[in-house]
Amino acid sequence: MKTTNTPLSQQRNFLVKSLMAFPFLLLFVLSAKADDKDKEKVKPEIKSKSPLYVIAGKTTQVTFYGDRLTTGELKSNNAKVKAKLLSLKETEGEDKKKGSHLFVAEISAGETAPIENVELTLQSKDIKAATQFSVVDATVSEATEKKPPHTFAQAMPIILTPETPSLAISGTVDDDKPSTFSFTTKPGEKWLFRVFAGRGGSPLDAVVRLRDAKHHSLMLAAGASVKDRVLTFAPSLPGTYYVEIMDEASKGGGNFTYRLTSRLVKPTQK
């Protein structure tokens, strides 16, 4: 078998050419990565919204803020929640801190819409921006937290009757002070409490505690911040009870929002 040895000069030339080509190859790779990063930078993004939710069975106008948004079709991934884009424009003044663009949408949730988050997508050609949006349960009455409800003596009363069996209270948690509510009940009644906060984007990591008339803790709801807190209570003794809402890390402020729903569930006579 005949072997051929490559002349040393040819090997040297090949090595020189390879070394000369290396910077161009490296530049090509770096440019490709830079292009990928640029593409990521120009992706549209929805950053915030107000209000944070739509009530089941209702229609609400919501303002969304974000960057690099363009007019397109707004879609929901749940057939029981409809979304319609009304307008889109560049932000002005203080709104610029929230993003380069804002759009207003009409969100409609059916009466049987699930009490969970749905995904909304604003799509224009092959570019889209997605965000989570919350559906909350409907109640007969709505109210705003009366400040300051920080002590048992200051607790805001929750009054439910067979004619008004549900109430929603919207409020904020102030620093390390709880939002406290009182209610009077008796054996044969069943109460359902739900606190909506982190699921809608509130920084509040809610801890919900139920206490008796002597302020002893009876029940507690906590856990993953993106989940609603739910307590079901059927008293064995008549009297006044309390519901407390706090942040897990004892934080608070104007953006630590929550929505407390209280509901009488199938009350029975004894």
PDB file of C-alpha atoms in Angstrom:
ATOM      1  CA  MET A   1       0.000   0.000   0.000  1.00  0.00           C
ATOM      2  CA  LYS A   2       1.414   3.331  -1.052  1.00  0.00           C
ATOM      3  CA  THR A   3       1.317   6.244   1.399  1.00  0.00           C
ATOM      4  CA  THR A   4       1.581   9.888   0.473  1.00  0.00           C
ATOM      5  CA  ASN A   5       3.202  12.379   2.781  1.00  0.00           C
ATOM      6  CA  THR A   6       1.921  15.954   2.581  1.00  0.00           C
ATOM      7  CA  PRO A   7       4.816  18.326   2.069  1.00  0.00           C
ATOM      8  CA  LEU A   8       5.622  20.435   5.115  1.00  0.00           C
ATOM      9  CA  SER A   9       5.029  23.647   3.167  1.00  0.00           C
ATOM     10  CA  GLN A  10       1.464  22.571   2.302  1.00  0.00           C
ATOM     11  CA  GLN A  11       0.738  21.741   5.949  1.00  0.00           C
ATOM     12  CA  ARG A  12       2.095  25.131   6.966  1.00  0.00           C
ATOM     13  CA  ASN A  13      -0.077  26.921   4.381  1.00  0.00           C
ATOM     14  CA  PHE A  14      -3.189  25.049   5.535  1.00  0.00           C
ATOM     15  CA  LEU A  15      -2.511  26.000   9.146  1.00  0.00           C
ATOM     16  CA  VAL A  16      -1.993  29.653   8.231  1.00  0.00           C
ATOM     17  CA  LYS A  17      -5.247  29.765   6.231  1.00  0.00           C
ATOM     18  CA  SER A  18      -7.146  28.113   9.097  1.00  0.00           C
ATOM     19  CA  LEU A  19      -5.839  30.651  11.580  1.00  0.00           C
ATOM     20  CA  MET A  20      -6.734  33.494   9.233  1.00  0.00           C
ATOM     21  CA  ALA A  21     -10.286  32.172   8.844  1.00  0.00           C
ATOM     22  CA  PHE A  22     -10.856  31.674  12.579  1.00  0.00           C
ATOM     23  CA  PRO A  23     -11.567  35.358  13.443  1.00  0.00           C
ATOM     24  CA  PHE A  24     -14.183  35.547  10.696  1.00  0.00           C
ATOM     25  CA  LEU A  25     -15.822  32.334  11.935  1.00  0.00           C
ATOM     26  CA  LEU A  26     -15.825  33.660  15.504  1.00  0.00           C
ATOM     27  CA  LEU A  27     -17.300  36.977  14.329  1.00  0.00           C
ATOM     28  CA  PHE A  28     -20.034  35.091  12.470  1.00  0.00           C
ATOM     29  CA  VAL A  29     -20.970  33.069  15.571  1.00  0.00           C
ATOM     30  CA  LEU A  30     -21.011  36.166  17.790  1.00  0.00           C
ATOM     31  CA  SER A  31     -23.119  38.059  15.256  1.00  0.00           C
ATOM     32  CA  ALA A  32     -25.626  35.214  15.120  1.00  0.00           C
ATOM     33  CA  LYS A  33     -25.918  35.223  18.909  1.00  0.00           C
ATOM     34  CA  ALA A  34     -26.321  39.005  18.908  1.00  0.00           C
ATOM     35  CA  ASP A  35     -29.091  38.708  16.328  1.00  0.00           C
ATOM     36  CA  ASP A  36     -30.859  36.151  18.532  1.00  0.00           C
ATOM     37  CA  LYS A  37     -30.604  38.506  21.519  1.00  0.00           C
ATOM     38  CA  ASP A  38     -31.908  41.400  19.423  1.00  0.00           C
ATOM     39  CA  LYS A  39     -34.871  39.275  18.376  1.00  0.00           C
ATOM     40  CA  GLU A  40     -35.570  38.507  22.031  1.00  0.00           C
ATOM     41  CA  LYS A  41     -35.360  42.210  22.883  1.00  0.00           C
ATOM     42  CA  VAL A  42     -37.925  43.208  20.281  1.00  0.00           C
ATOM     43  CA  LYS A  43     -40.531  40.707  21.445  1.00  0.00           C
ATOM     44  CA  PRO A  44     -43.705  42.447  22.630  1.00  0.00           C
ATOM     45  CA  GLU A  45     -44.493  42.164  26.323  1.00  0.00           C
ATOM     46  CA  ILE A  46     -47.593  42.782  28.446  1.00  0.00           C
ATOM     47  CA  LYS A  47     -46.367  43.933  31.856  1.00  0.00           C
ATOM     48  CA  SER A  48     -49.394  44.978  33.938  1.00  0.00           C
ATOM     49  CA  LYS A  49     -53.135  45.584  33.883  1.00  0.00           C
ATOM     50  CA  SER A  50     -55.886  47.391  35.761  1.00  0.00           C
ATOM     51  CA  PRO A  51     -58.203  46.144  37.149  1.00  0.00           C
ATOM     52  CA  LEU A  52     -56.697  42.758  37.993  1.00  0.00           C
ATOM     53  CA  TYR A  53     -59.795  40.652  37.366  1.00  0.00           C
ATOM     54  CA  VAL A  54     -63.218  40.218  35.818  1.00  0.00           C
ATOM     55  CA  ILE A  55     -66.187  38.966  37.837  1.00  0.00           C
ATOM     56  CA  ALA A  56     -67.943  35.854  36.534  1.00  0.00           C
ATOM     57  CA  GLY A  57     -71.104  36.911  34.720  1.00  0.00           C
ATOM     58  CA  LYS A  58     -69.808  40.454  34.132  1.00  0.00           C
ATOM     59  CA  THR A  59     -68.104  42.535  31.425  1.00  0.00           C
ATOM     60  CA  THR A  60     -65.197  44.788  32.389  1.00  0.00           C
ATOM     61  CA  GLN A  61     -62.996  47.275  30.542  1.00  0.00           C
ATOM     62  CA  VAL A  62     -59.351  46.578  31.341  1.00  0.00           C
ATOM     63  CA  THR A  63     -56.263  48.651  30.534  1.00  0.00           C
ATOM     64  CA  PHE A  64     -53.093  46.684  29.760  1.00  0.00           C
ATOM     65  CA  TYR A  65     -49.583  48.182  29.710  1.00  0.00           C
ATOM     66  CA  GLY A  66     -46.514  46.824  27.955  1.00  0.00           C
ATOM     67  CA  ASP A  67     -43.695  47.310  25.482  1.00  0.00           C
ATOM     68  CA  ARG A  68     -43.591  47.056  21.677  1.00  0.00           C
ATOM     69  CA  LEU A  69     -47.294  46.234  21.383  1.00  0.00           C
ATOM     70  CA  THR A  70     -49.050  46.462  18.020  1.00  0.00           C
ATOM     71  CA  THR A  71     -52.696  46.325  16.994  1.00  0.00           C
ATOM     72  CA  GLY A  72     -53.946  42.824  16.359  1.00  0.00           C
ATOM     73  CA  GLU A  73     -56.501  40.287  17.533  1.00  0.00           C
ATOM     74  CA  LEU A  74     -57.017  39.664  21.247  1.00  0.00           C
ATOM     75  CA  LYS A  75     -57.884  36.062  22.070  1.00  0.00           C
ATOM     76  CA  SER A  76     -58.762  34.069  25.191  1.00  0.00           C
ATOM     77  CA  ASN A  77     -57.845  30.414  25.640  1.00  0.00           C
ATOM     78  CA  ASN A  78     -61.153  29.771  27.453  1.00  0.00           C
ATOM     79  CA  ALA A  79     -64.437  29.715  25.550  1.00  0.00           C
ATOM     80  CA  LYS A  80     -66.303  31.118  28.575  1.00  0.00           C
ATOM     81  CA  VAL A  81     -64.140  34.247  28.687  1.00  0.00           C
ATOM     82  CA  LYS A  82     -64.374  36.599  25.688  1.00  0.00           C
ATOM     83  CA  ALA A  83     -61.825  39.313  24.908  1.00  0.00           C
ATOM     84  CA  LYS A  84     -62.165  42.228  22.488  1.00  0.00           C
ATOM     85  CA  LEU A  85     -59.503  44.840  21.696  1.00  0.00           C
ATOM     86  CA  LEU A  86     -60.980  48.355  21.815  1.00  0.00           C
ATOM     87  CA  SER A  87     -57.938  50.603  21.302  1.00  0.00           C
ATOM     88  CA  LEU A  88     -54.131  50.668  21.406  1.00  0.00           C
ATOM     89  CA  LYS A  89     -51.772  53.643  21.605  1.00  0.00           C
ATOM     90  CA  GLU A  90     -48.403  54.851  22.858  1.00  0.00           C
ATOM     91  CA  THR A  91     -48.253  55.815  26.516  1.00  0.00           C
ATOM     92  CA  GLU A  92     -47.861  59.400  27.694  1.00  0.00           C
ATOM     93  CA  GLY A  93     -46.674  61.145  30.858  1.00  0.00           C
ATOM     94  CA  GLU A  94     -46.507  58.975  33.980  1.00  0.00           C
ATOM     95  CA  ASP A  95     -47.862  55.988  32.056  1.00  0.00           C
ATOM     96  CA  LYS A  96     -44.522  55.725  30.221  1.00  0.00           C
ATOM     97  CA  LYS A  97     -43.126  54.133  33.392  1.00  0.00           C
ATOM     98  CA  LYS A  98     -45.508  51.227  32.806  1.00  0.00           C
ATOM     99  CA  GLY A  99     -44.405  50.595  29.214  1.00  0.00           C
ATOM    100  CA  SER A 100     -44.238  52.056  25.737  1.00  0.00           C
ATOM    101  CA  HIS A 101     -47.835  51.162  24.851  1.00  0.00           C
ATOM    102  CA  LEU A 102     -51.225  50.590  26.417  1.00  0.00           C
ATOM    103  CA  PHE A 103     -54.348  48.967  25.090  1.00  0.00           C
ATOM    104  CA  VAL A 104     -57.912  48.887  26.354  1.00  0.00           C
ATOM    105  CA  ALA A 105     -59.904  45.680  26.087  1.00  0.00           C
ATOM    106  CA  GLU A 106     -63.389  44.487  26.913  1.00  0.00           C
ATOM    107  CA  ILE A 107     -63.297  41.248  28.901  1.00  0.00           C
ATOM    108  CA  SER A 108     -66.528  39.271  29.368  1.00  0.00           C
ATOM    109  CA  ALA A 109     -66.760  36.236  31.652  1.00  0.00           C
ATOM    110  CA  GLY A 110     -69.752  33.927  31.497  1.00  0.00           C
ATOM    111  CA  GLU A 111     -71.692  33.091  34.644  1.00  0.00           C
ATOM    112  CA  THR A 112     -70.192  29.588  34.616  1.00  0.00           C
ATOM    113  CA  ALA A 113     -66.655  30.737  33.803  1.00  0.00           C
ATOM    114  CA  PRO A 114     -64.098  28.876  35.955  1.00  0.00           C
ATOM    115  CA  ILE A 115     -62.729  30.777  38.967  1.00  0.00           C
ATOM    116  CA  GLU A 116     -59.160  30.630  37.704  1.00  0.00           C
ATOM    117  CA  ASN A 117     -56.739  32.403  35.376  1.00  0.00           C
ATOM    118  CA  VAL A 118     -57.099  32.402  31.610  1.00  0.00           C
ATOM    119  CA  GLU A 119     -54.475  33.295  29.027  1.00  0.00           C
ATOM    120  CA  LEU A 120     -55.061  36.333  26.829  1.00  0.00           C
ATOM    121  CA  THR A 121     -52.988  36.697  23.664  1.00  0.00           C
ATOM    122  CA  LEU A 122     -52.583  39.832  21.559  1.00  0.00           C
ATOM    123  CA  GLN A 123     -51.496  38.579  18.149  1.00  0.00           C
ATOM    124  CA  SER A 124     -50.391  40.560  15.096  1.00  0.00           C
ATOM    125  CA  LYS A 125     -49.161  38.501  12.128  1.00  0.00           C
ATOM    126  CA  ASP A 126     -46.445  36.211  13.546  1.00  0.00           C
ATOM    127  CA  ILE A 127     -45.819  38.323  16.666  1.00  0.00           C
ATOM    128  CA  LYS A 128     -47.770  37.794  19.863  1.00  0.00           C
ATOM    129  CA  ALA A 129     -47.799  38.873  23.506  1.00  0.00           C
ATOM    130  CA  ALA A 130     -49.512  36.786  26.180  1.00  0.00           C
ATOM    131  CA  THR A 131     -50.590  37.440  29.758  1.00  0.00           C
ATOM    132  CA  GLN A 132     -52.595  35.773  32.513  1.00  0.00           C
ATOM    133  CA  PHE A 133     -55.921  37.306  33.523  1.00  0.00           C
ATOM    134  CA  SER A 134     -58.102  36.345  36.479  1.00  0.00           C
ATOM    135  CA  VAL A 135     -61.752  35.435  36.836  1.00  0.00           C
ATOM    136  CA  VAL A 136     -63.242  35.827  40.332  1.00  0.00           C
ATOM    137  CA  ASP A 137     -66.546  34.619  41.745  1.00  0.00           C
ATOM    138  CA  ALA A 138     -69.631  36.810  41.662  1.00  0.00           C
ATOM    139  CA  THR A 139     -71.388  37.961  44.834  1.00  0.00           C
ATOM    140  CA  VAL A 140     -74.709  39.625  45.602  1.00  0.00           C
ATOM    141  CA  SER A 141     -73.008  42.675  47.102  1.00  0.00           C
ATOM    142  CA  GLU A 142     -69.636  44.464  46.816  1.00  0.00           C
ATOM    143  CA  ALA A 143     -67.946  46.698  49.403  1.00  0.00           C
ATOM    144  CA  THR A 144     -64.626  48.392  50.177  1.00  0.00           C
ATOM    145  CA  GLU A 145     -62.624  47.733  53.317  1.00  0.00           C
ATOM    146  CA  LYS A 146     -63.236  50.360  56.007  1.00  0.00           C
ATOM    147  CA  LYS A 147     -59.934  51.607  57.423  1.00  0.00           C
ATOM    148  CA  PRO A 148     -58.405  50.941  59.843  1.00  0.00           C
ATOM    149  CA  PRO A 149     -59.568  47.348  60.535  1.00  0.00           C
ATOM    150  CA  HIS A 150     -56.405  46.397  62.429  1.00  0.00           C
ATOM    151  CA  THR A 151     -57.797  45.343  65.825  1.00  0.00           C
ATOM    152  CA  PHE A 152     -60.699  43.173  66.944  1.00  0.00           C
ATOM    153  CA  ALA A 153     -62.490  46.295  68.207  1.00  0.00           C
ATOM    154  CA  GLN A 154     -62.081  47.911  64.759  1.00  0.00           C
ATOM    155  CA  ALA A 155     -63.050  44.790  62.801  1.00  0.00           C
ATOM    156  CA  MET A 156     -65.307  45.452  59.817  1.00  0.00           C
ATOM    157  CA  PRO A 157     -68.556  43.449  60.201  1.00  0.00           C
ATOM    158  CA  ILE A 158     -69.626  40.949  57.549  1.00  0.00           C
ATOM    159  CA  ILE A 159     -73.415  40.627  57.551  1.00  0.00           C
ATOM    160  CA  LEU A 160     -74.959  37.863  55.446  1.00  0.00           C
ATOM    161  CA  THR A 161     -78.606  36.806  55.308  1.00  0.00           C
ATOM    162  CA  PRO A 162     -80.648  34.369  53.204  1.00  0.00           C
ATOM    163  CA  GLU A 163     -81.604  37.400  51.073  1.00  0.00           C
ATOM    164  CA  THR A 164     -77.982  38.601  50.785  1.00  0.00           C
ATOM    165  CA  PRO A 165     -75.957  35.387  51.072  1.00  0.00           C
ATOM    166  CA  SER A 166     -72.670  36.672  49.643  1.00  0.00           C
ATOM    167  CA  LEU A 167     -70.411  39.718  49.918  1.00  0.00           C
ATOM    168  CA  ALA A 168     -67.082  40.737  48.361  1.00  0.00           C
ATOM    169  CA  ILE A 169     -64.803  43.216  50.139  1.00  0.00           C
ATOM    170  CA  SER A 170     -61.835  44.801  48.335  1.00  0.00           C
ATOM    171  CA  GLY A 171     -58.962  46.226  50.342  1.00  0.00           C
ATOM    172  CA  THR A 172     -55.240  46.435  51.021  1.00  0.00           C
ATOM    173  CA  VAL A 173     -53.001  45.082  53.765  1.00  0.00           C
ATOM    174  CA  ASP A 174     -51.065  47.775  55.651  1.00  0.00           C
ATOM    175  CA  ASP A 175     -47.503  46.785  56.621  1.00  0.00           C
ATOM    176  CA  ASP A 176     -47.491  44.309  59.533  1.00  0.00           C
ATOM    177  CA  LYS A 177     -51.085  45.068  60.541  1.00  0.00           C
ATOM    178  CA  PRO A 178     -53.866  42.603  59.691  1.00  0.00           C
ATOM    179  CA  SER A 179     -57.120  43.427  57.964  1.00  0.00           C
ATOM    180  CA  THR A 180     -59.715  42.122  60.430  1.00  0.00           C
ATOM    181  CA  PHE A 181     -63.388  41.259  59.867  1.00  0.00           C
ATOM    182  CA  SER A 182     -66.080  40.000  62.227  1.00  0.00           C
ATOM    183  CA  PHE A 183     -69.185  37.914  61.615  1.00  0.00           C
ATOM    184  CA  THR A 184     -71.898  36.393  63.766  1.00  0.00           C
ATOM    185  CA  THR A 185     -73.068  32.859  63.125  1.00  0.00           C
ATOM    186  CA  LYS A 186     -74.709  29.819  64.706  1.00  0.00           C
ATOM    187  CA  PRO A 187     -74.816  26.032  64.341  1.00  0.00           C
ATOM    188  CA  GLY A 188     -76.556  24.988  61.132  1.00  0.00           C
ATOM    189  CA  GLU A 189     -74.855  27.676  59.043  1.00  0.00           C
ATOM    190  CA  LYS A 190     -71.898  27.072  56.756  1.00  0.00           C
ATOM    191  CA  TRP A 191     -69.583  29.891  55.675  1.00  0.00           C
ATOM    192  CA  LEU A 192     -67.160  29.916  52.765  1.00  0.00           C
ATOM    193  CA  PHE A 193     -64.354  32.494  52.652  1.00  0.00           C
ATOM    194  CA  ARG A 194     -62.067  33.056  49.659  1.00  0.00           C
ATOM    195  CA  VAL A 195     -59.196  35.547  49.424  1.00  0.00           C
ATOM    196  CA  PHE A 196     -57.992  36.500  45.942  1.00  0.00           C
ATOM    197  CA  ALA A 197     -54.586  38.233  45.820  1.00  0.00           C
ATOM    198  CA  GLY A 198     -51.432  36.733  44.308  1.00  0.00           C
ATOM    199  CA  ARG A 199     -53.274  34.964  41.486  1.00  0.00           C
ATOM    200  CA  GLY A 200     -54.096  38.362  40.017  1.00  0.00           C
ATOM    201  CA  GLY A 201     -50.600  39.807  40.404  1.00  0.00           C
ATOM    202  CA  SER A 202     -50.847  41.351  43.877  1.00  0.00           C
ATOM    203  CA  PRO A 203     -47.575  41.000  45.843  1.00  0.00           C
ATOM    204  CA  LEU A 204     -49.649  39.961  48.867  1.00  0.00           C
ATOM    205  CA  ASP A 205     -48.780  36.412  49.985  1.00  0.00           C
ATOM    206  CA  ALA A 206     -51.933  36.081  52.040  1.00  0.00           C
ATOM    207  CA  VAL A 207     -52.249  34.280  55.352  1.00  0.00           C
ATOM    208  CA  VAL A 208     -55.904  33.981  56.350  1.00  0.00           C
ATOM    209  CA  ARG A 209     -56.799  33.069  59.924  1.00  0.00           C
ATOM    210  CA  LEU A 210     -60.171  32.420  61.551  1.00  0.00           C
ATOM    211  CA  ARG A 211     -60.537  33.159  65.285  1.00  0.00           C
ATOM    212  CA  ASP A 212     -63.271  32.650  67.859  1.00  0.00           C
ATOM    213  CA  ALA A 213     -64.795  35.244  70.201  1.00  0.00           C
ATOM    214  CA  LYS A 214     -61.862  34.831  72.602  1.00  0.00           C
ATOM    215  CA  HIS A 215     -59.456  35.434  69.704  1.00  0.00           C
ATOM    216  CA  HIS A 216     -58.183  31.840  69.704  1.00  0.00           C
ATOM    217  CA  SER A 217     -57.034  30.618  66.295  1.00  0.00           C
ATOM    218  CA  LEU A 218     -59.370  27.984  64.817  1.00  0.00           C
ATOM    219  CA  MET A 219     -58.330  27.699  61.164  1.00  0.00           C
ATOM    220  CA  LEU A 220     -55.538  28.894  58.879  1.00  0.00           C
ATOM    221  CA  ALA A 221     -55.112  29.116  55.101  1.00  0.00           C
ATOM    222  CA  ALA A 222     -51.700  29.765  53.516  1.00  0.00           C
ATOM    223  CA  GLY A 223     -49.488  28.294  50.805  1.00  0.00           C
ATOM    224  CA  ALA A 224     -48.405  29.152  47.263  1.00  0.00           C
ATOM    225  CA  SER A 225     -48.928  32.880  46.711  1.00  0.00           C
ATOM    226  CA  VAL A 226     -50.531  32.365  43.283  1.00  0.00           C
ATOM    227  CA  LYS A 227     -53.403  30.343  44.749  1.00  0.00           C
ATOM    228  CA  ASP A 228     -56.554  31.723  46.362  1.00  0.00           C
ATOM    229  CA  ARG A 229     -56.955  31.124  50.080  1.00  0.00           C
ATOM    230  CA  VAL A 230     -60.129  29.205  50.955  1.00  0.00           C
ATOM    231  CA  LEU A 231     -61.683  28.494  54.369  1.00  0.00           C
ATOM    232  CA  THR A 232     -64.955  26.646  55.012  1.00  0.00           C
ATOM    233  CA  PHE A 233     -66.424  27.024  58.488  1.00  0.00           C
ATOM    234  CA  ALA A 234     -69.436  25.379  60.159  1.00  0.00           C
ATOM    235  CA  PRO A 235     -69.639  26.590  63.782  1.00  0.00           C
ATOM    236  CA  SER A 236     -70.429  24.280  66.671  1.00  0.00           C
ATOM    237  CA  LEU A 237     -71.240  27.233  68.949  1.00  0.00           C
ATOM    238  CA  PRO A 238     -73.110  30.480  68.275  1.00  0.00           C
ATOM    239  CA  GLY A 239     -71.250  33.744  68.603  1.00  0.00           C
ATOM    240  CA  THR A 240     -68.924  36.253  66.984  1.00  0.00           C
ATOM    241  CA  TYR A 241     -65.927  35.076  64.980  1.00  0.00           C
ATOM    242  CA  TYR A 242     -63.114  36.898  63.183  1.00  0.00           C
ATOM    243  CA  VAL A 243     -61.291  36.611  59.864  1.00  0.00           C
ATOM    244  CA  GLU A 244     -57.778  38.094  59.630  1.00  0.00           C
ATOM    245  CA  ILE A 245     -55.766  38.732  56.460  1.00  0.00           C
ATOM    246  CA  MET A 246     -52.005  39.347  56.664  1.00  0.00           C
ATOM    247  CA  ASP A 247     -48.953  39.050  54.444  1.00  0.00           C
ATOM    248  CA  GLU A 248     -46.783  35.995  55.085  1.00  0.00           C
ATOM    249  CA  ALA A 249     -43.696  38.228  55.486  1.00  0.00           C
ATOM    250  CA  SER A 250     -45.622  40.972  57.354  1.00  0.00           C
ATOM    251  CA  LYS A 251     -45.293  43.350  54.411  1.00  0.00           C
ATOM    252  CA  GLY A 252     -47.934  45.681  53.041  1.00  0.00           C
ATOM    253  CA  GLY A 253     -48.787  48.857  51.184  1.00  0.00           C
ATOM    254  CA  GLY A 254     -51.129  50.330  48.634  1.00  0.00           C
ATOM    255  CA  ASN A 255     -50.390  47.639  46.052  1.00  0.00           C
ATOM    256  CA  PHE A 256     -50.920  44.716  48.473  1.00  0.00           C
ATOM    257  CA  THR A 257     -54.491  44.322  47.294  1.00  0.00           C
ATOM    258  CA  TYR A 258     -56.940  41.530  48.033  1.00  0.00           C
ATOM    259  CA  ARG A 259     -60.572  40.600  47.466  1.00  0.00           C
ATOM    260  CA  LEU A 260     -62.325  38.737  50.282  1.00  0.00           C
ATOM    261  CA  THR A 261     -65.539  36.936  49.379  1.00  0.00           C
ATOM    262  CA  SER A 262     -67.807  35.626  52.126  1.00  0.00           C
ATOM    263  CA  ARG A 263     -70.654  33.276  51.312  1.00  0.00           C
ATOM    264  CA  LEU A 264     -73.397  31.408  53.165  1.00  0.00           C
ATOM    265  CA  VAL A 265     -73.424  27.897  51.734  1.00  0.00           C
ATOM    266  CA  LYS A 266     -76.703  25.975  51.948  1.00  0.00           C
ATOM    267  CA  PRO A 267     -77.784  27.186  55.390  1.00  0.00           C
ATOM    268  CA  THR A 268     -79.903  24.678  57.305  1.00  0.00           C
ATOM    269  CA  GLN A 269     -82.432  25.056  60.104  1.00  0.00           C
ATOM    270  CA  LYS A 270     -82.012  23.312  63.445  1.00  0.00           C
TER     271      LYS A 270
END
